[in-house]
Amino acid sequence: MFVFGLAVVFKLLSIQFIEGDKYKALAEKRVVKDVVIPANRGNVYSANGNLLATSIPKYDIRIDAVTSSSKDFKKYLKPLADSLAKFTGKSSGYYQRELRKARANKNRYYLLARNIGYSDYIRIRNFPLLKLGAFKGGLIVEQRTKREHPMGGIAQRTIGYERIDEQGNITRPGIDGAFGIKYLRGVDGKRKKQRIGKGQWKPLSDANEIEPKDGYDVYTTIDVNIQDIAHHALLEQLEKYKADHGCVVVMETKTGEVKAISNLGRSSKGYYYEKRNYAVWESHEPGSTFKLMAITAALEDKVIDTSDVVDTGKGVLTYYGKKVRDSKYGGYGKISVSKAFEVSSNTGIVKAIHKAYAKNPEKFVDRLYAMNLNDTLQIPIIGEGKPIIPDPRIKNGRWSGIALQWMAYGYGVSFTPLQTLTFYNAIANGGEMVKPRFLKEVREFDKVIVPFEKEVINEQICSKETIKKVQQLLKNVVEKEHGTGHRLYSENFSMAGKTGTCQKDYRDKEKLNYISSFAGYFPAENPKYSCIVVIHEPDKSVGYYGADVSGPVFKRIAQKIYTDTPLVDEVETLEVKKPSVEKEYESYYNLAQTYKTIMPNVVGLPVMDALSLLENMDVKLKVKLKGNGVVKEQSVSKSVKLKNNQTVVLSAS
């Protein structure tokens, strides 16, 4: 027994002094843990300061029913129950019973309110007993944040989000996802929680608690007015043509700032919502909008000119058993290259490109490369589709005997709508290719942390001579009566662009569908905005040509931007002199200076001028007016001396 006693004492001393720290740490680990306090995510704003995405704090309010003294608990039980009853609508008796039960069961984590906003949180924490705080009143507050989009579904996919699922997988679409880690997320804090049984953990106040640091605010280039115009113009057309999905991008020509981007896809129930970011992600065959790239390359290489004549024959060409057809039955006969572009003749463009590059297709591909068409835009938004350009030197199965001819009118190549728009924007911009930009600056309150400036991809994609020629071609597409975009022409404002109608799933006739597009810029003479509209799988029974489906969206956007957004922000001078106006003013001024107490001749003057003249004389007059317009008669004759309070009647018509 003595030896056994010594063994027990030895073990106790060993645990106390040798292994004590180990067991203390283990015990503490089981009952106390560090918990992350998420930082408030920064807000996302539009260019004009409208809130696009924000983190809203939400609160769970609990009570430690044991920590308050018996005196305080009895004193404040009924007032607290009355306050909770008013807040929730349940009876005061219900809360009195539940709180007594919680105290009897030593419940240190009883839930009072879940997922409430800040104003309700402030209200509840001032309820009786709870306002005594955590130690005396048992108040426990747990805060989390929820991401909200005040603009609703408009541009929601581009604004984006950052989500982490139960397996830890992170999804980061849009601006919120792209800039989340670097700017928006902030730095999380830490606090300790104590295990109180039944799998529940109670927050502890601790000197080592680390406060979270909120994320920065991000100001985008999005203009909510233009965004609203683009969204509803696209939505209206998608519904009209019962299309599967579509997108619109509006970009500021000089800076590359994306002013609007809308991506709408159809749900299984038939309504449209921001399903995917098609403008950034979806790489597809562009069809006739690629003819601009083909013509620009050939003009720059000086292998064709716009005045060259091509024979479209009867509107059908055959290469290796594959046919190239024009949309016009019977073709266009012999036409110039410029007209072939303006009427979007497949045979005309293909014949011109075939003649110029058939013996050296690498030259054509190299020119496309030189204009940066093989590069991604490397925008920060995740998921950009890769451009595809067949190259005879690369053995990847894309090049064939008909690859050059098919490329000429937009098949076999692939680009995202944003990549296509970037090229059209470069043409509008005199040859300078700028990178599409979604951010203006990063701020902390009113302090600018990171400004974002224009980024140039290529200072000059081709010569000024080529630029002027293709600019005229794009203008002719809309302005000339034979142009495929002529139905979009308006005398009130000018536009330039190219229609595109591309077959989709053409290898399976049963699945055959269309992609309708329109890319261009406005005004045609001094472009301020470039824009692309792409609509996939419109109902063929309603229509599918680019001029019919996508063109009207482009026009509606341009028209409303002209109406709602002034293109000239500053008037340099208003000093424009008109002789007739100057003469009228001189006459009025002389009358006012000459007649101070004598009745002037006001017949022939506008009523407002006559009233102003008489009311500013040295004599107080009562002027009565009959009619509107120009004074025809006056009750007091010219040159009669006037008296104070005399009445003068003017008849006008």
XYZ file of C-alpha atoms in Angstrom:
653
model
C 0.000 0.000 0.000
C 2.907 2.291 0.819
C 4.496 1.614 -2.600
C 1.133 2.150 -4.315
C 0.745 5.455 -2.485
C 4.222 6.540 -3.600
C 3.303 5.684 -7.228
C 0.165 7.836 -7.030
C 2.113 10.751 -5.564
C 4.772 10.377 -8.253
C 2.147 10.384 -11.011
C 0.469 13.457 -9.575
C 3.779 15.310 -9.389
C 4.621 14.204 -12.941
C 1.322 15.460 -14.296
C 1.596 18.685 -12.305
C 5.159 19.674 -13.101
C 6.449 17.588 -16.022
C 3.400 17.146 -18.282
C 1.360 19.996 -16.846
C 1.734 22.380 -19.794
C 0.798 19.642 -22.235
C -2.449 18.767 -20.459
C -3.342 22.402 -19.818
C -2.973 23.156 -23.537
C -5.052 20.083 -24.407
C -7.780 21.081 -21.971
C -7.787 24.645 -23.259
C -7.921 23.415 -26.842
C -11.028 21.401 -26.053
C -12.888 24.217 -24.337
C -11.466 27.355 -26.020
C -10.835 27.983 -29.708
C -9.839 30.882 -31.947
C -12.612 31.983 -34.298
C -12.161 34.204 -37.344
C -14.053 37.525 -37.381
C -14.692 38.250 -41.075
C -13.728 41.719 -42.266
C -16.383 43.848 -43.921
C -15.965 43.505 -47.658
C -15.471 46.783 -49.532
C -18.262 48.293 -51.609
C -18.414 48.307 -55.398
C -19.558 51.592 -56.962
C -20.405 52.784 -60.457
C -18.383 55.545 -62.129
C -20.938 58.123 -60.956
C -21.035 56.864 -57.353
C -24.066 54.560 -57.411
C -23.764 51.559 -55.111
C -23.496 48.298 -57.092
C -22.506 45.835 -54.357
C -22.208 46.188 -50.595
C -21.825 44.061 -47.474
C -24.786 44.344 -45.119
C -24.106 43.350 -41.479
C -26.506 40.772 -40.025
C -26.723 39.880 -36.333
C -27.754 36.961 -34.122
C -28.628 38.025 -30.551
C -28.343 35.500 -27.720
C -28.360 35.668 -23.922
C -26.297 33.902 -21.304
C -29.150 33.187 -18.881
C -26.766 32.279 -16.036
C -24.303 35.182 -15.874
C -26.641 37.877 -14.463
C -27.285 38.050 -10.725
C -30.535 36.704 -9.244
C -31.493 40.248 -8.252
C -31.025 41.647 -11.779
C -32.689 38.655 -13.422
C -35.844 38.976 -11.283
C -35.905 42.776 -11.656
C -35.596 42.832 -15.455
C -37.283 39.560 -16.477
C -40.750 41.019 -17.150
C -39.539 44.292 -18.782
C -37.240 42.228 -21.056
C -40.068 39.840 -21.940
C -42.382 42.799 -22.684
C -39.786 44.342 -25.027
C -39.152 41.038 -26.833
C -42.925 40.541 -27.207
C -43.280 43.924 -28.923
C -40.366 43.099 -31.211
C -41.472 39.606 -32.315
C -45.230 39.605 -31.792
C -45.135 36.691 -29.339
C -46.598 37.080 -25.838
C -44.692 38.411 -22.830
C -45.679 35.307 -20.858
C -44.011 33.107 -23.471
C -40.669 34.878 -23.053
C -40.904 34.890 -19.250
C -41.380 31.095 -19.253
C -38.595 30.516 -21.800
C -36.075 32.719 -19.994
C -36.823 31.093 -16.608
C -36.422 27.683 -18.224
C -33.110 28.757 -19.816
C -31.778 29.919 -16.417
C -32.917 26.746 -14.690
C -31.245 24.606 -17.381
C -28.085 26.755 -17.197
C -28.454 27.686 -20.878
C -25.652 30.102 -21.630
C -26.502 30.543 -25.315
C -30.244 31.113 -25.622
C -31.277 32.572 -29.003
C -33.382 35.746 -28.916
C -33.198 36.980 -32.538
C -31.593 35.725 -35.734
C -30.417 37.459 -38.942
C -31.493 40.973 -37.993
C -30.277 44.287 -39.418
C -28.224 46.971 -37.694
C -31.150 49.134 -36.560
C -32.885 46.137 -34.936
C -29.595 45.122 -33.326
C -29.250 48.577 -31.727
C -32.854 48.360 -30.545
C -32.479 44.917 -28.919
C -29.172 45.612 -27.197
C -30.926 48.474 -25.349
C -33.663 46.192 -23.988
C -33.847 45.810 -20.171
C -31.165 43.457 -18.739
C -29.392 43.219 -22.122
C -28.285 46.834 -21.892
C -26.202 45.883 -18.844
C -23.769 44.280 -21.264
C -22.084 40.906 -21.637
C -21.025 40.298 -18.022
C -23.967 41.697 -16.056
C -26.747 41.228 -18.593
C -25.538 38.150 -20.516
C -25.716 39.831 -23.936
C -24.084 37.782 -26.711
C -23.831 39.315 -30.212
C -22.683 37.415 -33.290
C -22.154 39.382 -36.479
C -21.729 38.250 -40.091
C -22.066 39.997 -43.431
C -24.256 39.354 -46.440
C -23.469 40.649 -49.958
C -26.265 42.677 -51.534
C -26.704 44.153 -55.043
C -28.849 47.307 -54.772
C -29.272 47.467 -58.586
C -30.860 44.015 -58.593
C -30.179 41.802 -61.604
C -28.663 44.560 -63.770
C -24.995 43.721 -64.533
C -25.026 41.291 -61.604
C -22.766 38.787 -63.338
C -20.200 41.447 -64.205
C -20.288 42.961 -60.714
C -19.831 39.399 -59.485
C -19.270 37.833 -56.078
C -16.940 35.563 -54.108
C -18.416 32.353 -52.665
C -16.853 29.486 -50.732
C -18.779 26.211 -50.566
C -18.662 23.563 -47.824
C -15.755 21.779 -49.534
C -13.725 24.998 -49.605
C -14.078 25.530 -53.357
C -14.045 29.240 -54.241
C -16.058 30.806 -57.078
C -15.010 34.306 -58.132
C -16.890 35.695 -61.160
C -16.965 39.343 -62.181
C -15.338 42.425 -60.703
C -16.073 41.401 -57.111
C -14.291 38.101 -57.689
C -11.399 39.522 -59.717
C -10.468 42.233 -57.221
C -11.686 40.530 -54.048
C -8.399 39.171 -52.728
C -6.334 42.259 -53.505
C -8.706 45.080 -52.560
C -12.230 44.193 -51.454
C -11.753 41.371 -48.969
C -9.891 43.194 -46.190
C -8.100 41.415 -43.314
C -10.027 39.112 -40.992
C -9.826 39.487 -37.230
C -9.729 36.846 -34.463
C -11.534 36.225 -31.198
C -11.814 33.346 -28.734
C -14.912 31.221 -28.090
C -15.515 28.914 -25.132
C -17.275 25.555 -25.350
C -20.344 25.583 -23.104
C -21.715 22.140 -23.875
C -24.072 20.585 -26.380
C -21.842 21.645 -29.260
C -22.318 25.346 -28.497
C -19.581 27.978 -28.297
C -19.802 31.295 -26.470
C -17.684 34.340 -27.545
C -15.145 35.510 -24.957
C -13.827 39.024 -24.525
C -10.066 38.778 -24.658
C -7.173 41.227 -24.593
C -5.622 39.383 -27.531
C -8.700 39.851 -29.743
C -7.714 41.185 -33.196
C -10.130 43.585 -34.825
C -10.846 42.977 -38.524
C -9.686 45.533 -41.091
C -12.367 46.389 -43.650
C -11.675 46.069 -47.369
C -11.186 48.973 -49.764
C -13.992 50.337 -51.940
C -13.771 49.800 -55.692
C -15.079 52.354 -58.216
C -15.892 50.778 -61.574
C -16.205 52.350 -65.022
C -19.874 51.305 -65.267
C -22.308 54.170 -65.958
C -25.655 53.136 -64.459
C -27.641 55.198 -66.984
C -25.958 53.556 -69.995
C -26.110 50.182 -68.215
C -29.865 50.553 -67.748
C -30.311 51.490 -71.427
C -28.229 48.514 -72.629
C -29.900 46.019 -70.289
C -33.454 46.862 -71.282
C -32.690 47.218 -75.001
C -31.151 43.727 -75.006
C -33.911 42.232 -72.870
C -36.642 43.593 -75.152
C -35.000 42.092 -78.245
C -34.318 38.715 -76.617
C -37.973 38.450 -75.662
C -39.139 39.538 -79.109
C -36.999 36.949 -80.932
C -37.275 34.265 -78.210
C -33.481 33.927 -78.293
C -31.427 31.647 -76.064
C -29.022 34.288 -74.776
C -27.234 37.486 -75.703
C -24.860 40.198 -74.566
C -24.137 43.895 -75.039
C -20.961 45.843 -74.294
C -20.618 49.633 -74.547
C -17.067 50.978 -74.322
C -15.654 54.500 -74.270
C -13.523 54.761 -77.405
C -10.539 56.788 -76.177
C -10.063 55.214 -72.743
C -11.363 51.659 -73.115
C -13.634 52.172 -70.100
C -16.520 49.692 -70.188
C -19.603 51.836 -69.591
C -22.147 49.027 -69.798
C -22.090 45.248 -70.057
C -25.204 43.110 -70.016
C -25.358 39.307 -70.283
C -28.794 37.705 -70.337
C -29.631 34.021 -70.699
C -33.004 32.284 -70.741
C -34.025 30.095 -67.821
C -35.988 26.853 -68.130
C -39.119 28.861 -67.285
C -38.510 31.303 -70.148
C -37.415 34.459 -68.312
C -34.031 36.136 -68.766
C -31.421 36.797 -66.110
C -27.649 37.375 -65.742
C -26.799 33.728 -66.330
C -23.157 33.857 -67.489
C -20.722 36.546 -68.536
C -21.048 35.734 -72.247
C -19.210 38.882 -73.348
C -16.017 37.810 -71.554
C -16.306 34.018 -71.566
C -18.025 32.841 -74.745
C -15.650 32.468 -77.695
C -17.543 31.739 -80.925
C -17.303 32.094 -84.688
C -18.076 35.772 -85.401
C -19.334 35.428 -88.985
C -19.494 38.605 -91.064
C -18.214 40.936 -88.315
C -14.810 39.299 -88.978
C -14.862 40.636 -92.541
C -13.570 43.910 -91.101
C -10.450 42.128 -89.804
C -9.952 40.349 -93.154
C -10.333 43.533 -95.245
C -8.105 45.543 -92.877
C -5.350 42.912 -93.160
C -5.532 42.855 -96.985
C -5.586 46.652 -97.264
C -2.620 46.961 -94.927
C -0.671 44.373 -96.929
C -1.632 46.345 -100.088
C -2.785 43.177 -101.841
C -6.252 44.636 -102.552
C -7.886 48.045 -102.720
C -11.477 49.048 -102.040
C -11.937 49.942 -105.718
C -10.876 46.496 -106.988
C -13.647 44.620 -108.804
C -14.622 41.076 -107.819
C -17.019 38.794 -109.680
C -19.514 37.259 -107.263
C -20.920 35.162 -110.128
C -24.305 33.777 -109.241
C -23.674 34.055 -105.515
C -22.089 30.587 -105.055
C -18.430 29.540 -104.892
C -17.100 26.007 -104.409
C -13.796 25.034 -102.763
C -12.987 21.335 -102.289
C -16.672 20.490 -102.584
C -17.701 23.024 -99.939
C -19.925 25.909 -101.010
C -19.770 29.576 -100.067
C -23.134 31.275 -100.631
C -24.435 34.824 -100.594
C -27.609 35.658 -98.723
C -28.935 37.227 -101.947
C -30.080 34.572 -104.404
C -28.255 34.923 -107.731
C -25.419 36.986 -106.239
C -24.413 40.575 -106.978
C -22.507 40.145 -110.258
C -19.341 42.223 -110.660
C -18.941 44.669 -107.765
C -16.145 46.567 -106.037
C -14.527 45.237 -102.876
C -16.041 48.148 -100.946
C -19.555 47.263 -102.103
C -18.894 43.574 -101.358
C -18.173 44.634 -97.774
C -21.151 46.977 -97.572
C -23.650 44.380 -98.841
C -21.767 41.682 -96.863
C -21.192 39.486 -99.902
C -19.565 36.260 -98.730
C -18.465 35.335 -102.247
C -17.023 38.792 -102.928
C -14.891 38.921 -99.769
C -13.814 35.276 -100.055
C -12.778 35.744 -103.690
C -10.739 38.856 -102.842
C -8.940 37.185 -99.923
C -8.397 33.954 -101.877
C -6.818 35.835 -104.789
C -4.575 37.845 -102.463
C -3.372 35.087 -100.110
C -4.006 31.636 -101.641
C -0.314 31.169 -102.446
C 0.877 32.567 -99.119
C -1.783 32.106 -96.376
C 0.889 32.561 -93.701
C 1.083 36.232 -94.697
C -2.630 36.676 -93.935
C -2.296 34.928 -90.561
C 0.798 36.980 -89.666
C -1.077 40.207 -90.381
C -3.889 39.088 -88.047
C -1.248 38.319 -85.416
C 0.312 41.769 -85.931
C -3.081 43.307 -85.097
C -3.098 41.328 -81.787
C -6.073 39.212 -82.785
C -4.442 36.005 -81.487
C -3.950 37.406 -77.965
C -6.314 37.333 -75.041
C -7.058 40.745 -73.551
C -5.714 39.616 -70.157
C -8.500 41.385 -68.345
C -8.705 40.716 -64.598
C -12.176 39.148 -64.788
C -11.718 35.392 -64.567
C -12.737 33.102 -67.429
C -11.834 34.993 -70.619
C -12.245 32.807 -73.703
C -9.210 32.260 -75.929
C -9.188 33.488 -79.542
C -8.692 30.868 -82.255
C -6.954 31.580 -85.574
C -5.972 28.613 -87.770
C -2.316 28.661 -88.794
C -0.867 26.409 -91.545
C 2.415 26.226 -89.584
C 0.761 24.777 -86.467
C -0.230 21.122 -86.691
C -3.335 21.104 -84.508
C -5.940 19.965 -87.029
C -7.413 23.430 -87.542
C -5.851 24.151 -90.936
C -7.269 22.647 -94.127
C -7.573 23.393 -97.834
C -10.578 25.657 -97.173
C -9.376 27.283 -93.932
C -8.286 30.551 -95.621
C -11.576 30.941 -97.524
C -13.677 30.140 -94.468
C -11.690 32.574 -92.317
C -12.360 35.378 -94.808
C -16.026 35.497 -93.839
C -15.721 34.586 -90.163
C -15.767 30.781 -89.938
C -13.033 28.640 -88.406
C -11.903 31.599 -86.287
C -13.254 32.294 -82.816
C -13.393 35.358 -80.568
C -15.307 36.585 -77.544
C -17.628 39.575 -78.063
C -15.263 41.729 -75.976
C -12.278 40.753 -78.133
C -14.204 41.599 -81.311
C -15.299 44.924 -79.822
C -11.705 45.771 -78.867
C -10.699 45.553 -82.545
C -13.651 47.669 -83.722
C -12.825 50.171 -80.989
C -9.257 50.381 -82.320
C -10.613 51.263 -85.775
C -12.838 53.947 -84.208
C -9.841 55.168 -82.201
C -7.669 55.845 -85.260
C -5.700 52.609 -84.895
C -4.827 52.719 -81.187
C -5.954 49.489 -79.535
C -6.758 50.034 -75.860
C -7.417 47.382 -73.258
C -11.010 47.197 -71.972
C -11.039 48.577 -68.446
C -13.530 47.915 -65.654
C -11.994 49.908 -62.772
C -11.415 53.631 -62.312
C -9.862 53.587 -58.845
C -9.645 51.939 -55.442
C -10.507 54.110 -52.441
C -10.421 54.062 -48.676
C -13.170 56.508 -47.756
C -12.259 59.630 -49.803
C -8.609 58.710 -50.231
C -7.559 57.237 -53.586
C -5.373 54.177 -52.929
C -4.876 52.894 -56.487
C -5.821 54.845 -59.653
C -6.303 52.912 -62.909
C -5.187 54.499 -66.155
C -5.652 53.694 -69.832
C -3.620 50.702 -71.039
C -2.553 50.535 -74.672
C -2.295 47.077 -76.277
C -1.034 48.330 -79.644
C -0.242 51.956 -80.409
C -1.088 51.540 -84.113
C -2.609 48.300 -85.416
C -2.312 49.494 -89.017
C -1.576 52.610 -91.067
C -3.709 55.751 -90.919
C -4.476 55.265 -94.619
C -5.981 51.832 -93.976
C -7.902 53.152 -90.959
C -9.546 55.899 -93.037
C -10.584 53.413 -95.731
C -12.200 50.922 -93.350
C -13.843 53.734 -91.353
C -15.526 54.848 -94.574
C -16.610 51.259 -95.305
C -18.219 50.937 -91.862
C -19.962 54.271 -92.344
C -21.247 53.191 -95.781
C -22.756 50.002 -94.299
C -25.228 52.231 -92.438
C -25.536 55.282 -94.684
C -25.722 53.783 -98.184
C -29.046 52.365 -99.311
C -27.502 49.060 -100.356
C -25.673 48.667 -96.983
C -26.839 45.820 -94.749
C -27.219 48.262 -91.848
C -29.081 50.989 -93.757
C -32.347 50.395 -91.887
C -30.505 51.676 -88.798
C -29.687 54.986 -90.515
C -30.928 58.151 -88.861
C -30.501 61.770 -89.925
C -30.346 62.814 -86.264
C -27.120 61.020 -85.412
C -24.462 59.062 -87.287
C -23.324 55.497 -86.711
C -20.818 53.149 -88.316
C -20.657 49.383 -88.003
C -20.960 45.919 -89.470
C -23.737 43.362 -89.339
C -22.996 39.698 -88.745
C -25.075 36.575 -89.275
C -23.271 33.338 -88.466
C -24.545 29.779 -88.644
C -24.219 27.796 -85.433
C -24.095 23.983 -85.170
C -24.106 23.894 -88.981
C -22.644 20.376 -89.107
C -25.982 19.015 -87.871
C -28.867 20.366 -89.976
C -31.380 19.481 -87.257
C -29.504 21.628 -84.715
C -28.704 24.454 -87.178
C -29.107 27.845 -85.560
C -27.777 31.392 -85.907
C -25.725 34.003 -84.090
C -26.806 37.542 -84.951
C -24.448 40.402 -84.229
C -23.728 44.058 -84.835
C -20.471 45.795 -83.947
C -19.639 49.447 -84.485
C -19.314 52.885 -82.962
C -20.967 56.306 -82.794
C -20.907 59.111 -83.788
C -19.256 58.036 -87.028
C -17.194 61.252 -87.448
C -15.794 61.599 -83.918
C -16.494 58.306 -82.135
C -17.202 58.515 -78.409
C -18.561 55.015 -77.817
C -18.077 51.635 -79.444
C -20.640 48.892 -78.974
C -21.239 45.226 -79.800
C -24.499 43.287 -79.639
C -24.498 39.485 -79.966
C -27.688 37.410 -79.805
C -27.585 33.609 -79.945
C -30.241 31.341 -81.408
C -33.091 33.729 -82.217
C -36.313 32.040 -83.314
C -35.766 31.486 -87.052
C -39.467 31.933 -87.744
C -39.260 35.503 -86.361
C -35.872 36.475 -87.873
C -32.173 35.845 -87.573
C -30.201 38.364 -89.662
C -27.855 40.636 -87.727
C -29.449 43.767 -89.181
C -32.875 42.646 -87.929
C -32.016 41.102 -84.572
C -28.918 42.823 -83.138
C -28.846 46.052 -85.175
C -31.963 47.581 -83.550
C -30.444 47.034 -80.088
C -27.332 48.939 -81.189
C -29.456 51.770 -82.603
C -31.662 51.988 -79.512
C -28.612 52.211 -77.253
C -26.942 54.849 -79.454
C -30.162 56.838 -79.750
C -30.823 56.902 -76.002
C -27.218 57.726 -75.145
C -27.462 60.666 -77.554
C -30.674 61.755 -75.833
C -29.711 61.098 -72.209
C -25.953 61.654 -72.258
C -24.645 64.934 -73.688
C -21.704 64.330 -75.987
C -20.471 67.915 -75.512
C -20.056 68.705 -71.827
C -18.777 72.256 -72.220
C -19.797 75.099 -74.499
C -16.661 77.079 -75.232
C -18.371 80.346 -76.170
C -21.855 81.807 -76.449
C -20.717 85.102 -77.994
C -22.557 84.633 -81.271
C -23.940 87.921 -82.655
C -27.013 87.937 -84.844
C -27.715 91.273 -86.642
C -31.517 91.152 -86.252
C -31.269 90.455 -82.519
C -28.680 93.208 -82.071
C -30.948 95.702 -83.888
C -33.953 94.820 -81.705
C -31.891 95.218 -78.557
C -30.538 98.620 -79.636
C -34.074 99.844 -80.333
C -35.310 98.680 -76.936
C -32.307 100.188 -75.133
C -32.801 103.584 -76.806
C -36.484 103.651 -75.846
C -35.661 102.782 -72.227
C -33.052 105.536 -72.025
C -35.146 108.225 -73.756
C -38.617 107.771 -72.229
C -38.567 108.043 -68.430
C -41.764 110.056 -67.785
C -43.250 110.261 -71.308
C -45.257 107.449 -72.908
C -43.185 105.617 -75.527
C -44.525 103.902 -78.622
C -44.658 100.192 -77.680
C -46.796 99.041 -80.634
C -44.955 96.218 -82.395
C -42.966 95.224 -79.331
C -43.373 91.779 -77.742
C -45.652 91.963 -74.693
C -42.861 91.022 -72.263
C -40.589 93.787 -73.594
C -43.391 96.375 -73.398
C -44.220 95.412 -69.784
C -40.554 95.534 -68.779
C -40.151 98.971 -70.384
C -43.222 100.517 -68.692
C -42.603 98.981 -65.272
C -39.051 100.381 -65.155
C -39.967 104.020 -65.908
C -39.569 106.808 -63.343
C -43.374 107.039 -63.089
C -45.395 104.317 -61.299
C -47.890 102.913 -63.796
C -50.696 100.356 -63.635
C -50.367 98.256 -66.774
C -53.309 96.120 -67.908
C -52.817 93.557 -70.627
C -55.349 92.163 -73.068
C -54.185 89.177 -75.096
C -50.705 87.754 -75.785
C -47.984 88.082 -78.380
C -47.159 91.465 -79.927
C -48.672 94.826 -78.814
C -51.194 96.112 -81.392
C -52.712 99.057 -79.484
C -51.879 101.242 -76.480
C -54.474 103.290 -74.523
C -52.091 106.263 -73.996
C -50.641 107.852 -77.089
C -46.938 108.286 -77.719
C -45.231 111.412 -76.182
C -48.039 112.045 -73.592
C -46.633 112.967 -70.163
C -47.464 110.285 -67.626
C -48.671 110.623 -64.028
C -48.125 108.400 -60.992
C -50.675 105.539 -60.673
C -51.962 106.170 -64.213
C -53.450 103.104 -65.930
C -52.139 102.030 -69.341
C -53.997 99.336 -71.284
C -52.093 97.292 -73.875
C -53.945 95.181 -76.434
C -51.950 92.352 -77.980
C -52.532 89.498 -80.391
